[in-house]
DNA sequence: TTGAAAGCGATACCAT
DNA sequence: ATGGTATCGCTTTCAA
């Protein structure tokens, strides 16, 4: 391993000088600088981040904590975060918590132990105070709390949009699926939908679900038609269960969207690959990731005028599981 | 921040002693140990990984380099890797390269700068020698090379399986899609399929594609039916394009699997959410991730008898885009 | 403009 | 069994 010492020796200067050219601070003569640069190039030197991090007590790492990257909504978030932070020279420490407090704590601890400059978390246990002890900038992503800045999409509006659209398109008996109760954004959209529905003429039923997982999606779909066979429109808790419902419906011989309309939530990429293509409420996941990262970096740089939180707009994407016109 | 010094002072011992109890090596009296443990608990101390890493010249971090986490095959791999390494106390530094050499180099460099103990890479530029300078254990994932250990699934067998199955189920005019030429596993499955086809009675055509991306999938589907309208079975280059083809076919009024049979590749989770559900060749992605991580850790621990590479079996999953019996 | 040296928070060797 | 201290590779005063 080539160190700053080797470079110093090669260039015939002190390590202090090398450090100065590395960090472009302090005075350093033009010739000296050139010599150092040459030595660096010759030895193919690149500074040890760990040593830097130790001295400065801050690394160039950012901790990203997700519930489960395997769930198709999160890769987009992650990618947005990564693209933004990497432009600023930061790298990502990644953790999946499975919404399990212990795992979450473990990751938070190791993030701190590695001197991360900040964290972004899309998990649900913020309110347990597990982030409070750490004195680290934290931005919540797709979550909301009173204590920390957050980036999220307008869930109530999303729910409202879905409900109003279905009513408008002639749905008479709507089933709205209520997502897991510990996921706040899921509750927001539910609330938005129900409010809009209450204001309308349509009648509706509520079906509670306790997970967003792939494996369970099919189960929810079956349950829905067993319990509420009259349903002519469903507001699904997310796209995956929407797709499951869609195909369960086809299986049962229903025509989409004539007999049954469906609106999903998230607009994961595979929506346009479903058949029929899925109408959904789009959350700008990639953009959310980017904004969260940007907000975090502003906090890190102690910029003035930092937004407390950022709410991004949602958008109804009409595809083929809702009626036209 | 509470350091080992603080603990030492609190416990009335030297830092050396604290270090000994921390690492459970060297002699330390039972009472002393108790005192230290109490101090640690009282101060809620946890050792600074950065300082450790500096001294030991190795962190507890592992670099994971992926083409694009947004592509549904990779989250599974990533999760397998993470679950395995985290059980051994390691954490993941994540990078997406977009198959771009410069990004790849950047990540590799920062991984090294952060003293990672090893890397896992699922990208395609190994042969450019970009990993050779680094003196780091490397395991390739879903890629193959002569120089480095690798974990991958049996692509040729996968191609063969797909081809034989279709022939057996009465396909007469098969279109086999050839994936991007720089992705070796894609070439393997292509080769396997073509070999099997040549041995059979069926006639076939080849359609080359240059990407696996979501956005392009629909385009490939349209191109396929425009160019080869006679096709009665397709061996898709992966599940995403298979699903795109499936829905394009439905759009065109074809009956699945009567008029057209389709076999995908990978068995990403959404296969069972497509309609009809997609028959495919399953690669055990999660398991591949775990095995790669395990192999890497064996290498790190300099265990004897390390497998050079691991080839995992693929498996044909018959769902509803192939005929029964 | 440059260099010497202290210090970041651990580990491990050498004494005692 | 315990403590003192050099060391890891870098940054940053302080002096010259």
XYZ file of C-alpha atoms (C1' of nucleotides) in Angstrom:
682
model
C 0.000 0.000 0.000
C 1.372 3.383 -0.950
C 0.970 6.066 1.666
C 1.364 9.782 1.908
C 4.869 9.174 3.222
C 5.917 7.396 0.060
C 4.605 10.260 -1.990
C 6.436 12.758 0.200
C 9.689 10.875 -0.189
C 9.257 10.493 -3.920
C 8.556 14.197 -4.304
C 11.239 15.221 -1.868
C 8.869 17.164 0.354
C 7.159 16.667 3.691
C 3.888 14.878 4.228
C 2.360 18.175 5.283
C 2.986 19.546 1.850
C 1.536 16.523 0.158
C -1.514 16.840 2.318
C -1.839 20.451 1.289
C -1.895 19.702 -2.381
C -4.235 16.789 -1.781
C -6.723 18.997 -0.043
C -5.981 22.114 -2.005
C -5.641 24.273 1.040
C -2.729 26.173 2.516
C 0.074 27.690 0.511
C 2.128 25.524 -1.774
C 4.525 26.666 -4.452
C 3.739 25.888 -8.047
C 6.853 23.770 -8.642
C 6.397 21.877 -5.424
C 2.833 21.229 -6.356
C 3.877 19.893 -9.715
C 6.445 17.589 -8.147
C 3.886 16.256 -5.731
C 1.314 15.711 -8.425
C 3.879 13.804 -10.448
C 4.811 11.651 -7.503
C 1.165 10.906 -6.880
C 0.662 9.905 -10.467
C 3.826 7.876 -10.594
C 3.007 5.910 -7.471
C -0.662 5.732 -8.320
C -1.434 6.983 -4.870
C -4.876 7.524 -3.498
C -5.398 8.657 0.061
C -6.588 6.314 2.741
C -10.126 7.320 3.606
C -9.978 5.507 6.894
C -7.102 7.580 8.197
C -8.814 10.715 7.036
C -12.026 9.669 8.617
C -10.319 8.947 11.900
C -8.701 12.324 12.141
C -11.694 14.292 10.970
C -14.171 12.166 12.834
C -16.343 12.016 9.776
C -16.151 9.753 6.795
C -17.553 10.164 3.337
C -20.069 7.476 3.974
C -23.805 7.739 4.303
C -25.950 5.072 5.878
C -29.052 3.993 4.020
C -31.530 1.890 5.903
C -34.343 0.220 3.991
C -37.037 -2.219 5.038
C -36.275 -4.614 2.194
C -34.566 -3.909 -1.081
C -36.331 -6.942 -2.481
C -39.590 -5.050 -2.417
C -39.805 -3.358 -5.833
C -40.528 0.102 -4.528
C -37.210 0.459 -2.719
C -34.604 -0.100 -5.407
C -35.809 3.101 -7.015
C -35.471 5.034 -3.809
C -32.033 3.569 -3.267
C -30.931 4.453 -6.744
C -32.080 8.018 -6.356
C -30.170 8.331 -3.124
C -27.071 6.787 -4.577
C -27.013 8.887 -7.712
C -27.340 12.050 -5.703
C -24.806 11.316 -2.988
C -22.237 9.864 -5.334
C -22.228 13.068 -7.326
C -21.093 14.738 -4.126
C -18.400 12.142 -3.533
C -20.190 10.100 -0.912
C -20.714 6.362 -0.791
C -23.492 4.264 0.643
C -23.549 1.830 3.493
C -26.663 -0.233 2.923
C -28.818 -2.097 5.382
C -32.111 -3.961 5.196
C -34.012 -4.012 8.437
C -37.080 -6.082 7.587
C -38.826 -3.575 9.839
C -37.185 -5.378 12.729
C -36.134 -3.058 15.557
C -33.107 -5.073 16.526
C -31.685 -5.153 13.024
C -32.405 -1.489 12.748
C -30.521 -0.767 15.931
C -27.598 -2.895 14.819
C -27.297 -1.047 11.558
C -27.602 2.338 13.164
C -24.857 1.413 15.550
C -22.453 0.192 12.908
C -23.237 3.217 10.778
C -22.192 5.371 13.685
C -19.143 3.241 14.378
C -18.052 3.846 10.838
C -18.333 7.598 11.194
C -21.035 8.053 8.629
C -21.794 11.723 8.048
C -25.494 11.118 7.993
C -28.242 8.593 7.492
C -31.320 8.132 5.416
C -33.933 5.805 6.740
C -37.106 4.405 5.237
C -38.030 2.317 8.225
C -40.799 2.659 10.721
C -39.329 2.806 14.166
C -38.235 6.420 14.289
C -40.734 7.180 16.969
C -39.135 4.682 19.290
C -36.398 7.239 19.741
C -33.729 4.929 18.404
C -32.152 7.700 16.395
C -32.143 10.286 19.127
C -29.000 9.283 20.988
C -26.897 9.384 17.866
C -25.914 12.858 17.045
C -26.173 12.339 13.328
C -28.087 14.140 10.642
C -31.012 11.959 9.667
C -33.494 12.285 6.855
C -36.536 10.080 6.676
C -37.580 8.731 3.349
C -41.132 7.695 2.578
C -41.802 8.101 6.290
C -42.910 11.036 8.410
C -42.093 12.187 11.912
C -42.256 15.373 13.903
C -38.655 15.217 14.962
C -36.769 14.688 11.744
C -36.799 16.127 8.277
C -38.494 13.830 5.833
C -39.122 13.379 2.160
C -42.360 11.727 1.214
C -45.154 11.838 -1.286
C -48.587 13.235 -0.637
C -50.399 10.138 0.529
C -53.755 11.686 1.318
C -53.886 13.284 -2.062
C -52.977 9.942 -3.585
C -55.824 8.189 -1.834
C -58.216 10.956 -2.769
C -57.136 10.838 -6.389
C -57.694 7.107 -6.581
C -61.107 7.336 -4.963
C -62.333 10.286 -6.990
C -61.165 8.736 -10.199
C -63.023 5.522 -9.560
C -66.190 7.294 -8.538
C -66.006 9.446 -11.586
C -65.582 6.404 -13.760
C -68.765 4.931 -12.431
C -67.652 2.611 -9.653
C -70.559 1.772 -7.365
C -69.139 -0.664 -4.865
C -65.547 0.080 -4.044
C -63.247 -1.947 -1.850
C -60.429 0.012 -0.346
C -57.509 -1.898 1.032
C -55.916 -0.610 4.157
C -52.189 -1.220 4.373
C -50.202 -2.269 7.443
C -51.042 0.011 10.344
C -47.452 0.752 11.308
C -46.690 2.167 7.866
C -47.789 5.775 8.089
C -47.797 6.562 4.384
C -50.125 3.608 3.887
C -52.495 5.072 6.442
C -52.390 8.443 4.771
C -53.503 7.138 1.448
C -56.169 5.100 3.138
C -57.443 8.145 4.958
C -57.432 10.199 1.782
C -59.405 7.567 -0.053
C -61.987 7.162 2.667
C -62.530 10.895 3.002
C -63.168 11.238 -0.679
C -65.436 8.228 -0.649
C -67.463 9.635 2.219
C -68.014 12.758 0.219
C -69.268 10.696 -2.715
C -72.334 8.665 -3.540
C -70.470 5.427 -3.908
C -70.612 2.790 -1.230
C -67.462 1.102 -0.116
C -66.009 -1.540 2.123
C -62.634 -1.640 3.812
C -60.310 -4.569 3.839
C -57.354 -4.505 6.203
C -54.059 -6.068 5.271
C -50.996 -6.503 7.394
C -48.180 -6.739 4.920
C -46.866 -5.526 1.610
C -44.910 -8.650 0.919
C -44.876 -10.465 -2.355
C -45.782 -13.767 -0.892
C -48.880 -12.453 0.787
C -50.198 -10.508 -2.172
C -51.963 -13.453 -3.737
C -53.575 -14.271 -0.420
C -55.044 -10.798 -0.091
C -56.380 -11.072 -3.595
C -58.206 -14.291 -2.864
C -59.539 -12.973 0.396
C -60.863 -9.875 -1.279
C -63.059 -11.700 -3.749
C -64.178 -14.201 -1.179
C -65.314 -11.510 1.234
C -66.505 -8.865 -1.161
C -67.702 -10.513 -4.346
C -69.841 -7.467 -5.231
C -66.831 -5.219 -5.579
C -66.637 -3.389 -8.882
C -63.528 -1.353 -8.110
C -60.592 -1.682 -5.794
C -58.134 0.774 -4.400
C -55.173 -1.450 -3.709
C -52.671 -0.755 -0.974
C -49.824 -0.924 -3.473
C -49.016 -2.072 -6.968
C -47.950 -5.560 -6.098
C -51.204 -6.440 -4.455
C -53.001 -4.588 -7.253
C -51.388 -6.868 -9.786
C -52.222 -9.901 -7.716
C -55.825 -8.767 -7.555
C -55.862 -8.070 -11.245
C -54.818 -11.565 -12.111
C -57.017 -13.172 -9.552
C -59.902 -11.284 -11.121
C -59.023 -12.494 -14.612
C -58.831 -15.974 -13.217
C -62.349 -15.585 -11.920
C -63.467 -14.565 -15.379
C -64.014 -10.891 -14.642
C -63.502 -8.414 -17.414
C -61.126 -5.582 -16.707
C -62.035 -2.734 -16.529
C -65.683 -3.441 -17.439
C -66.526 -5.634 -14.443
C -63.770 -4.497 -12.185
C -61.577 -1.431 -12.062
C -58.328 -1.402 -10.150
C -55.996 1.347 -9.072
C -52.629 0.534 -7.606
C -50.163 2.639 -5.701
C -46.494 3.493 -6.301
C -46.126 3.016 -10.037
C -43.373 0.461 -9.839
C -41.837 -0.253 -13.244
C -43.688 -3.506 -13.762
C -47.045 -1.693 -13.838
C -46.685 -1.154 -17.519
C -45.790 -4.799 -17.974
C -48.916 -6.154 -16.335
C -51.856 -7.192 -18.449
C -53.871 -5.164 -18.724
C -51.426 -2.425 -17.787
C -52.147 -1.109 -14.339
C -53.628 2.269 -13.558
C -51.973 3.586 -10.449
C -51.054 6.513 -8.284
C -47.484 7.348 -9.010
C -45.031 8.178 -6.277
C -41.867 9.660 -7.723
C -39.623 7.150 -5.992
C -36.366 7.932 -7.708
C -36.909 11.635 -7.209
C -37.781 11.063 -3.575
C -34.475 9.325 -3.100
C -32.606 12.148 -4.735
C -34.383 14.812 -2.706
C -33.757 12.987 0.532
C -30.095 12.783 -0.303
C -29.989 16.424 -1.250
C -31.707 17.438 1.970
C -29.290 15.336 3.978
C -26.310 16.883 2.306
C -27.607 20.365 2.918
C -27.926 19.481 6.576
C -24.432 18.087 6.628
C -23.066 21.222 5.050
C -25.030 23.260 7.567
C -26.572 25.306 4.852
C -28.997 28.003 5.820
C -32.608 27.853 4.790
C -33.063 24.163 4.832
C -36.563 22.919 4.249
C -37.799 20.993 7.230
C -39.493 18.397 5.106
C -40.375 17.914 1.504
C -43.669 16.635 0.260
C -43.655 15.528 -3.336
C -46.772 15.426 -5.476
C -48.357 12.192 -6.580
C -49.965 11.690 -9.920
C -52.671 9.461 -11.265
C -51.432 7.322 -14.103
C -54.317 6.085 -16.177
C -53.617 2.827 -17.878
C -55.938 -0.007 -18.671
C -57.449 -1.146 -15.408
C -59.688 1.906 -15.265
C -62.356 2.857 -17.755
C -61.692 5.444 -20.377
C -63.145 8.943 -20.436
C -18.157 10.590 21.565
C -17.053 8.133 24.195
C -13.692 6.513 23.536
C -11.677 3.689 24.960
C -9.890 6.238 27.126
C -13.097 7.252 28.806
C -13.883 3.649 29.520
C -10.409 3.098 30.898
C -10.714 6.059 33.214
C -14.172 5.064 34.379
C -12.997 1.555 35.126
C -9.723 2.699 36.645
C -7.600 0.618 34.286
C -5.449 1.213 31.221
C -6.675 1.334 27.667
C -4.697 -1.813 26.988
C -6.829 -3.691 29.441
C -10.034 -2.349 27.993
C -8.854 -3.396 24.588
C -8.187 -6.872 25.912
C -11.664 -7.352 27.243
C -13.098 -5.867 24.079
C -11.287 -8.361 21.919
C -11.325 -11.198 24.398
C -7.648 -11.909 24.016
C -4.764 -11.704 26.490
C -5.050 -12.205 30.188
C -7.423 -10.147 32.239
C -8.562 -10.788 35.796
C -12.180 -11.547 36.452
C -12.800 -8.506 38.641
C -11.033 -6.204 36.243
C -13.071 -7.598 33.433
C -16.248 -6.984 35.361
C -15.271 -3.408 36.104
C -14.512 -2.789 32.471
C -17.744 -4.313 31.312
C -19.632 -2.156 33.750
C -17.872 0.950 32.548
C -18.683 0.044 28.967
C -22.307 -0.458 29.808
C -22.496 2.686 31.888
C -20.959 4.862 29.217
C -22.757 3.041 26.433
C -19.462 2.657 24.669
C -18.986 0.999 21.342
C -15.581 0.888 19.712
C -14.726 3.118 16.794
C -14.511 0.892 13.742
C -12.521 3.477 11.870
C -9.683 3.485 14.376
C -9.695 -0.278 14.390
C -9.693 -0.409 10.663
C -6.780 1.981 10.445
C -4.595 0.007 12.740
C -5.520 -3.389 11.372
C -5.581 -2.195 7.801
C -8.815 -3.991 7.243
C -12.338 -2.947 7.985
C -15.434 -5.001 8.438
C -16.827 -3.731 5.213
C -17.424 -5.578 1.988
C -17.895 -3.860 -1.345
C -20.800 -4.954 -3.490
C -20.846 -3.785 -7.053
C -23.984 -4.282 -9.111
C -24.961 -3.169 -12.602
C -28.253 -1.706 -11.462
C -30.243 -2.488 -8.361
C -33.295 -1.224 -10.189
C -33.239 -4.291 -12.388
C -35.398 -6.850 -10.549
C -32.887 -9.663 -10.670
C -30.314 -7.868 -8.546
C -32.132 -7.019 -5.350
C -32.338 -10.749 -4.678
C -28.645 -11.202 -5.190
C -27.950 -8.227 -2.979
C -30.187 -9.520 -0.258
C -28.514 -12.902 -0.290
C -25.123 -11.282 0.006
C -26.231 -9.020 2.789
C -27.897 -11.699 4.852
C -24.822 -13.871 4.673
C -22.198 -11.243 5.405
C -24.154 -9.585 8.148
C -24.354 -12.860 10.015
C -20.580 -12.736 10.090
C -20.550 -9.152 11.317
C -19.758 -7.463 8.031
C -21.518 -4.576 6.395
C -22.040 -3.655 2.782
C -20.776 -0.773 0.738
C -23.041 -0.668 -2.280
C -22.389 0.631 -5.768
C -24.290 0.602 -9.045
C -22.092 0.776 -12.090
C -24.592 0.814 -14.944
C -22.013 -1.378 -16.658
C -19.931 1.744 -17.065
C -16.209 1.176 -16.699
C -15.481 4.550 -15.197
C -18.096 4.196 -12.473
C -16.843 0.711 -11.838
C -13.315 1.978 -11.403
C -14.463 4.753 -9.116
C -16.279 2.352 -6.870
C -13.448 -0.112 -6.782
C -11.121 2.656 -5.778
C -13.269 3.963 -2.981
C -13.886 0.445 -1.769
C -10.151 0.028 -1.493
C -9.730 3.419 0.131
C -12.162 2.330 2.774
C -10.184 -0.801 3.542
C -12.875 -3.226 2.524
C -11.877 -6.809 3.266
C -13.186 -8.029 -0.026
C -15.534 -7.343 -2.893
C -18.324 -9.029 -4.742
C -18.978 -7.897 -8.255
C -21.738 -8.653 -10.706
C -20.420 -6.429 -13.444
C -18.905 -7.221 -16.782
C -15.526 -5.625 -16.991
C -13.466 -8.069 -15.003
C -11.536 -9.035 -18.050
C -10.289 -5.519 -18.480
C -7.987 -6.242 -15.585
C -9.463 -3.491 -13.471
C -9.449 -5.677 -10.395
C -5.941 -6.987 -10.774
C -4.006 -4.110 -9.239
C -6.040 -4.193 -6.069
C -4.867 -6.865 -3.812
C -8.306 -7.706 -2.566
C -10.260 -10.916 -2.453
C -12.874 -10.769 -5.167
C -15.766 -13.047 -5.924
C -17.744 -12.676 -9.097
C -21.465 -13.061 -8.958
C -23.551 -14.069 -11.945
C -20.389 -13.578 -14.016
C -17.541 -15.877 -14.947
C -13.828 -15.390 -15.425
C -10.731 -17.519 -15.444
C -8.939 -15.390 -12.921
C -11.399 -15.059 -10.098
C -13.690 -17.337 -8.161
C -17.254 -16.969 -9.250
C -20.733 -18.009 -8.305
C -23.159 -18.427 -11.139
C -25.987 -20.590 -12.377
C -25.697 -23.132 -15.144
C -26.639 -21.042 -18.141
C -26.164 -23.629 -20.842
C -28.313 -26.069 -18.984
C -30.902 -23.343 -18.578
C -30.997 -22.668 -22.279
C -31.154 -26.350 -23.031
C -33.984 -26.870 -20.583
C -36.019 -24.092 -22.123
C -35.464 -25.365 -25.634
C -36.142 -28.999 -24.871
C -39.258 -28.168 -22.968
C -40.703 -26.142 -25.796
C -39.886 -28.783 -28.376
C -41.407 -31.434 -26.231
C -44.545 -29.381 -25.858
C -44.952 -29.212 -29.571
C -43.361 -25.923 -30.571
C -42.606 -25.859 -34.283
C -41.244 -22.402 -34.944
C -39.243 -21.098 -32.040
C -37.730 -17.666 -31.672
C -34.789 -17.525 -29.340
C -33.723 -14.162 -28.070
C -30.051 -13.535 -27.690
C -29.149 -11.226 -24.829
C -26.514 -8.490 -24.832
C -23.235 -9.888 -26.100
C -21.093 -8.550 -23.271
C -23.149 -10.403 -20.677
C -21.593 -13.839 -20.581
C -24.352 -15.651 -18.728
C -26.758 -14.430 -21.385
C -24.557 -15.958 -24.063
C -24.384 -19.234 -22.201
C -28.095 -19.689 -22.079
C -28.328 -18.697 -25.696
C -25.730 -21.267 -26.648
C -27.434 -23.963 -24.609
C -30.741 -23.252 -26.280
C -29.328 -23.251 -29.780
C -27.460 -26.499 -29.236
C -30.588 -28.234 -28.050
C -32.570 -26.767 -30.910
C -30.055 -27.981 -33.446
C -30.435 -31.460 -32.091
C -34.204 -31.249 -32.490
C -36.666 -31.230 -35.357
C -37.971 -27.788 -34.605
C -36.987 -24.843 -36.722
C -35.979 -21.634 -35.061
C -34.938 -18.060 -35.608
C -32.646 -15.900 -33.553
C -33.360 -12.383 -32.472
C -30.546 -10.337 -31.005
C -31.161 -7.791 -28.291
C -28.736 -5.356 -26.778
C -30.182 -4.615 -23.391
C -32.050 -6.024 -20.457
C -33.530 -2.741 -19.447
C -37.118 -2.236 -18.543
C -37.679 0.552 -20.965
C -36.498 -1.464 -23.912
C -38.442 -4.608 -23.139
C -41.613 -3.456 -24.839
C -39.640 -2.510 -27.923
C -38.134 -5.970 -28.234
C -41.578 -7.463 -27.923
C -42.947 -5.383 -30.740
C -39.944 -6.097 -32.915
C -40.283 -9.802 -32.334
C -43.797 -10.080 -33.677
C -43.102 -7.721 -36.528
C -40.118 -9.733 -37.704
C -41.241 -13.233 -36.864
C -45.024 -13.409 -36.973
C -44.902 -17.169 -37.469
C -43.351 -17.779 -34.080
C -45.239 -20.223 -31.889
C -42.794 -20.242 -28.985
C -40.222 -17.870 -27.606
C -37.229 -18.342 -25.392
C -36.877 -14.924 -23.882
C -33.579 -13.501 -22.737
C -34.982 -12.801 -19.309
C -38.249 -12.547 -17.440
C -38.833 -8.896 -18.005
C -38.743 -9.166 -21.731
C -40.725 -12.398 -21.468
C -43.490 -10.550 -19.680
C -43.383 -7.767 -22.230
C -43.698 -10.345 -24.998
C -46.488 -12.078 -23.199
C -48.564 -8.961 -23.000
C -47.751 -7.851 -26.473
C -48.971 -11.240 -27.665
C -52.223 -10.898 -25.752
C -52.627 -7.492 -27.270
C -52.294 -9.064 -30.694
C -55.040 -11.481 -29.809
C -52.873 -14.550 -29.482
C -53.918 -17.234 -27.060
C -51.352 -18.274 -24.498
C -50.133 -20.999 -24.465
C -52.210 -22.383 -27.366
C -50.942 -20.037 -30.077
C -47.759 -18.998 -28.392
C -45.638 -20.489 -25.644
C -43.149 -18.411 -23.713
C -40.337 -19.278 -21.366
C -38.556 -16.593 -19.427
C -35.318 -16.608 -17.521
C -34.434 -15.807 -13.897
C -37.711 -16.387 -12.091
C -37.976 -12.930 -10.639
C -40.768 -12.660 -8.078
C -43.199 -10.991 -10.427
C -43.351 -14.063 -12.669
C -46.105 -15.487 -10.588
C -47.924 -12.172 -10.757
C -48.026 -12.013 -14.517
C -51.075 -13.167 -16.397
C -50.921 -15.892 -17.353
C -48.206 -16.729 -14.851
C -44.882 -17.089 -16.570
C -43.049 -20.354 -17.117
C -39.374 -19.716 -16.666
C -35.933 -21.056 -15.938
C -35.204 -20.309 -12.355
C -31.842 -19.028 -11.231
C -31.530 -19.232 -7.456
C -30.626 -15.568 -7.097
C -30.842 -15.242 -3.347
C -28.856 -18.409 -2.881
C -26.285 -17.227 -5.388
C -25.801 -14.105 -3.338
C -25.373 -16.101 -0.160
C -22.911 -18.503 -1.731
C -20.848 -15.705 -3.182
C -20.667 -14.091 0.216
C -19.748 -17.373 1.845
C -17.037 -18.012 -0.695
C -15.665 -14.536 -0.179
C -15.554 -14.977 3.547
C -13.776 -18.267 3.245
C -11.192 -16.561 1.108
C -10.842 -13.765 3.620
C -10.352 -16.246 6.418
C -7.815 -18.076 4.299
C -9.582 -21.332 4.805
C -8.156 -24.395 3.153
C -10.077 -26.245 0.518
C -11.882 -23.365 -1.020
C -13.888 -24.139 -4.093
C -12.576 -22.196 -7.030
C -16.016 -21.461 -8.340
C -19.530 -22.579 -7.668
C -22.047 -23.412 -10.303
C -25.598 -23.590 -9.073
C -28.301 -25.598 -10.801
C -31.144 -23.998 -12.655
C -34.626 -25.345 -12.708
C -37.529 -25.165 -15.086
C -40.584 -23.697 -13.458
C -43.685 -24.635 -15.388
C -46.434 -22.124 -15.041
C -49.048 -21.093 -17.531
C -47.222 -19.847 -20.583
C -46.298 -23.384 -21.611
C -48.685 -26.176 -22.465
C -49.538 -28.834 -19.954
C -48.309 -32.425 -20.083
C 6.125 28.627 1.367
C 7.479 24.601 3.976
C 8.339 21.156 7.797
C 7.939 19.082 12.529
C 5.018 17.138 15.459
C 0.645 16.363 17.954
C -3.444 13.932 17.642
C -7.604 11.097 15.826
C -9.099 6.029 18.626
C -7.976 1.920 18.489
C -4.351 -2.544 18.878
C -0.493 -5.134 20.300
C 4.173 -5.523 21.672
C 7.225 -5.186 25.493
C 7.878 -4.462 30.220
C 6.966 -5.178 34.855
C -2.433 -9.868 35.129
C -1.704 -5.087 33.898
C 0.257 -0.720 31.964
C 3.092 2.210 28.811
C 3.661 3.277 24.286
C 4.629 2.869 19.281
C 1.851 2.489 15.418
C -1.790 2.683 11.608
C -2.183 7.130 7.568
C -3.749 11.243 7.534
C -4.753 16.545 8.848
C -3.664 20.654 11.026
C -1.645 23.773 14.126
C 2.699 26.131 15.105
C 7.323 27.669 13.991
C 10.616 28.806 11.048
